Coordinates of C-alpha atoms in Angstrom, one line a residue:
Chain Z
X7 CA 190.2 320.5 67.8
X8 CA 190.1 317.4 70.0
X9 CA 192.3 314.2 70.0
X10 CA 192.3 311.9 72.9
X11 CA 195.5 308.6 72.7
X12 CA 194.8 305.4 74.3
X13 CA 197.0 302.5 74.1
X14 CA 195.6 299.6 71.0
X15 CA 195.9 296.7 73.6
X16 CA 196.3 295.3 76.6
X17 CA 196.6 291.6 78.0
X18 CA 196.5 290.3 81.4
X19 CA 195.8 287.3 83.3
X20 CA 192.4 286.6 85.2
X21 CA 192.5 288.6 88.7
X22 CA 195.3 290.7 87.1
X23 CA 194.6 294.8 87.5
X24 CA 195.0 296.8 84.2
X25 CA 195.4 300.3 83.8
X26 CA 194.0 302.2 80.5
X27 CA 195.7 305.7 79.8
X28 CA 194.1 308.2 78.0
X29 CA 195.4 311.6 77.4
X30 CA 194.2 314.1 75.7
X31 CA 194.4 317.6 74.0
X32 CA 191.1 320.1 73.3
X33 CA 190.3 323.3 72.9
X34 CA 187.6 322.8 75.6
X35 CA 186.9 320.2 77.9
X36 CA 183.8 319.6 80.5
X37 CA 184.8 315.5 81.4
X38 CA 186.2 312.7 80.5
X39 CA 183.6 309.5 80.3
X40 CA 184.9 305.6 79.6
X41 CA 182.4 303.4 77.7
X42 CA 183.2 299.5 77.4
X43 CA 182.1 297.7 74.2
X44 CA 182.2 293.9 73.3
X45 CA 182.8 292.7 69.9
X46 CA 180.2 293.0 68.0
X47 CA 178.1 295.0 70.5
X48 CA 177.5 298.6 71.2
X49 CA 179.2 300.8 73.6
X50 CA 178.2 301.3 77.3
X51 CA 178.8 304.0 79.5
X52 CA 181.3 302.7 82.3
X53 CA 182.3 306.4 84.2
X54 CA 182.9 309.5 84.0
X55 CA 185.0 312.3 85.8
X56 CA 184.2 315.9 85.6
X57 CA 186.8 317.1 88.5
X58 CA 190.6 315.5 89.5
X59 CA 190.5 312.4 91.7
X60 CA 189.4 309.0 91.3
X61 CA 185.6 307.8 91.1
X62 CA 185.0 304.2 92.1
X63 CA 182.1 301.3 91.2
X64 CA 182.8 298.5 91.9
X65 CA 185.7 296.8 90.2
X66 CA 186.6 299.6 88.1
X67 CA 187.9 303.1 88.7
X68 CA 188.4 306.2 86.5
X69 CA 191.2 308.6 87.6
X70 CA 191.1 312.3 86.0
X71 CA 194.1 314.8 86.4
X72 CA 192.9 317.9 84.6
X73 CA 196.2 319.9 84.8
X74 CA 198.0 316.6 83.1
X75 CA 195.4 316.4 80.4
X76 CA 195.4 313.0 81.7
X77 CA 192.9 309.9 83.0
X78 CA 193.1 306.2 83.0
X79 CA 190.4 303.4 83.7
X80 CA 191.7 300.7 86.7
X81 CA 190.0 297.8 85.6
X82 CA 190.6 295.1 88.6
X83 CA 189.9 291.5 89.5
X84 CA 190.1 291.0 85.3
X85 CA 187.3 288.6 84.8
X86 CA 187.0 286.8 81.0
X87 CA 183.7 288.9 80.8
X88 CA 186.0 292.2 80.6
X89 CA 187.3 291.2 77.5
X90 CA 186.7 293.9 75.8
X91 CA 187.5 297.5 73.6
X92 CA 187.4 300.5 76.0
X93 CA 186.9 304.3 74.9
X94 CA 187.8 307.7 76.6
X95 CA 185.7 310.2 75.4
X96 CA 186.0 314.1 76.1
X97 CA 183.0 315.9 76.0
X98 CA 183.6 319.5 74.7
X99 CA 181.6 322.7 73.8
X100 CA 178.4 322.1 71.5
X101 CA 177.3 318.8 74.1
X102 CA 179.2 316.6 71.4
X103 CA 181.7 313.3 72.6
X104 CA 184.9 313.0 71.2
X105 CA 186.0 309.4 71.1
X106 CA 189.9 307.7 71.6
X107 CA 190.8 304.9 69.1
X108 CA 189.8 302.4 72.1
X109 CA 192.1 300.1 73.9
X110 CA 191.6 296.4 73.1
X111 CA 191.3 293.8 76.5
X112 CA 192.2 290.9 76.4
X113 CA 192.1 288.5 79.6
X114 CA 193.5 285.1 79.9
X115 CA 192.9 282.5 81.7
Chain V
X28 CA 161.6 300.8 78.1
X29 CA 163.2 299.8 74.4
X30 CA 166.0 302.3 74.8
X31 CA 167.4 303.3 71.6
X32 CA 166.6 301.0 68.5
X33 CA 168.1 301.2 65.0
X34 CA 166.7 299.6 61.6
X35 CA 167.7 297.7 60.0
X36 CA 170.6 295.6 61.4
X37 CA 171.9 294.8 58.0
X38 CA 172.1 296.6 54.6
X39 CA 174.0 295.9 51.7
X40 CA 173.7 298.6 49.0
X41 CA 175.4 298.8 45.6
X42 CA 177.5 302.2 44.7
X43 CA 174.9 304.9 43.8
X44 CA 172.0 304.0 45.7
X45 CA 169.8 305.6 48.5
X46 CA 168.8 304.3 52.0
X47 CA 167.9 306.3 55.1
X48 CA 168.9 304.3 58.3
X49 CA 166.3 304.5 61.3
X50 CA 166.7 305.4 64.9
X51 CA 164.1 306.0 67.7
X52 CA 164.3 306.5 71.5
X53 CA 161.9 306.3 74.1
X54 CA 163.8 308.0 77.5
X55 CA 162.6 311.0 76.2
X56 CA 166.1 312.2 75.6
X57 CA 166.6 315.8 73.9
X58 CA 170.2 314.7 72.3
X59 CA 170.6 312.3 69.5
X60 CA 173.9 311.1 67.8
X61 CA 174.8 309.6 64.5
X62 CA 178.3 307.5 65.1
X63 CA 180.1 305.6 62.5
X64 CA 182.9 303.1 63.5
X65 CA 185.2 301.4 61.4
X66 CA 187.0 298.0 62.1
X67 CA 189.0 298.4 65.3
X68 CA 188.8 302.3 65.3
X69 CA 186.5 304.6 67.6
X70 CA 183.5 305.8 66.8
X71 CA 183.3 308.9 64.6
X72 CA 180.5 311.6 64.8
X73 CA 178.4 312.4 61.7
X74 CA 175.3 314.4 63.1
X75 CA 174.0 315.6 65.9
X76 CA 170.6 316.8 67.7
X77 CA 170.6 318.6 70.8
X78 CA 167.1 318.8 70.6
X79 CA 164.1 318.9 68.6
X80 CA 163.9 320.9 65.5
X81 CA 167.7 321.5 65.3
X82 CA 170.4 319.4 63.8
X83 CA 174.5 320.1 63.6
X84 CA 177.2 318.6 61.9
X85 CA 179.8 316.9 63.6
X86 CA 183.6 315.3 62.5
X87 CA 182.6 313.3 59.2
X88 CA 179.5 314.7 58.1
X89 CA 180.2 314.5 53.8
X90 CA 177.3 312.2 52.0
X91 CA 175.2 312.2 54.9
X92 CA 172.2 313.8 55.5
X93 CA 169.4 314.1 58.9
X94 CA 166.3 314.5 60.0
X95 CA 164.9 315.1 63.7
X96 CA 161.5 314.0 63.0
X97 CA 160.3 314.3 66.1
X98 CA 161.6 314.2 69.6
X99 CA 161.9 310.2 69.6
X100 CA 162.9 310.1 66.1
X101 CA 166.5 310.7 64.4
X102 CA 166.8 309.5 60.7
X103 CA 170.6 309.3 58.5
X104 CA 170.4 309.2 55.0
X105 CA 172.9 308.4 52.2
X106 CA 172.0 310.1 49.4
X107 CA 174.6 308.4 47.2
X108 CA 176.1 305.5 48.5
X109 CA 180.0 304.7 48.1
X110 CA 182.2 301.8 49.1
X111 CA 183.9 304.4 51.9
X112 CA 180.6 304.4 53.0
X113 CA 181.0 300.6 54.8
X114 CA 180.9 301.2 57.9
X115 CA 179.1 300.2 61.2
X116 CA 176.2 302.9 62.0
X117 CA 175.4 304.0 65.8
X118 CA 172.7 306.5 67.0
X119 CA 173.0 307.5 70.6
X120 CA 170.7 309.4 72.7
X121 CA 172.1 311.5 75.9
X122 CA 170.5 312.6 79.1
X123 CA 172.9 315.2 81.6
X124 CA 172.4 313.7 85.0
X125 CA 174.2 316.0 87.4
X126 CA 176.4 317.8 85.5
X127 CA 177.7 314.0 84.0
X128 CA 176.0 313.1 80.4
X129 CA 175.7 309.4 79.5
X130 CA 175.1 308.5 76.3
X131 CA 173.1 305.5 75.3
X132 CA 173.4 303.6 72.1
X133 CA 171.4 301.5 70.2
X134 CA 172.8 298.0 68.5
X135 CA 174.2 299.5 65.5
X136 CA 173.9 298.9 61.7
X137 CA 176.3 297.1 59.6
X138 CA 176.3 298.4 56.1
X139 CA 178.6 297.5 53.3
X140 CA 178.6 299.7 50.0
X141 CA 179.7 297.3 46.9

């Protein structure tokens, strides 16, 4: 099976740098993706990270360690804007995502 | 370029009844998704298409049912509606880019099962 933990929430401060951890445990695994979704929105693909190493646009990052079962989202210069749920997602055998619980944003000013 | 779209928005049913929720996608994707998400949860998977013609269950597939209509189109249906039923409803349509797949989702519909 698949099961990937993520914290519930986070606050920061505006121009504050957060970091989202996400670890995981499957029986197969081919990458580890971050989508971003507002309330009351749908989800949008922020990165993703096939290999170890850290992949950068722009403000945010995405860091995989495939022999930790591990990756976190660096989410930088927090802007109100990012206020927001983020999900890791695994995707596994079959071409199917397996979603986290998300971790709630929330930036003050 | 629509993307993915989902009808309706809105649906209230009462316990029993039948509705079949809509989903279409013109990036002439081969994968489609059905996603449910509950308040402040991730989203679950119910069904899935990796292409045309073929459909597969995913992590909470009970009282659901598909249909792959065509390549654009990707159809759920609740046969027999219950109140565990509420939920909010995303489809999702996938291209692989790469080696790296990125799913696209449409707006989501909120149902709620009296």
């Amino acid at each position: 099976g698949q099961s990937l933990e993520q914290p519930s929430e986070v606050t920061a401060v505006e121009g504050a740098i957060v970091q989202i951890n996400c670890t995981y445990q499957t029986s197969g695994f081919y990458g580890l993706s971050w989508y971003q979704q507002h309330d009351g929105g749908a989800p949008t693909f922020l990165s993703y990270n096939a290999l170890d190493g850290l992949e950068e646009t722009g403000r945010f990052s995405s860091f995989l360690s495939r022999s930790d079962s591990y990756g976190y989202l660096l989410l930088q210069e927090l802007q109100m804007k990012d206020s927001a749920s983020y999900f890791c997602a695994n995707k596994a055998a079959g071409n199917k995502l397996t979603f986290g619980g998300g971790t709630r944003v929330l930036v003050k000013p | 370029n629509a993307g993915v779209t989902q009808t309706p928005k809105f649906q209230v049913l009462k316990t029993g009844q039948s509705m079949t929720l809509q989903c279409a996608q013109d990036m002439n994707h081969n994968s489609m998704y059905w996603y449910r998400q509950d308040p402040g949860m991730g989203l679950r998977l119910i069904y899935y298409s990796a292409s045309e013609g073929t459909t597969d269950k995913g992590e909470v597939p009970n009282g659901y049912n598909v249909s792959r209509l065509n390549k654009r189109e990707f159809s759920l249906r609740l046969e027999s509606a219950a109140p565990s039923q509420t939920s909010v409803y995303f489809c999702a349509s996938s291209e692989m880019t790469s080696g790296q797949e990125t799913q696209y989702f449409g707006p989501g519909t909120r149902l709620l099962v009296l």
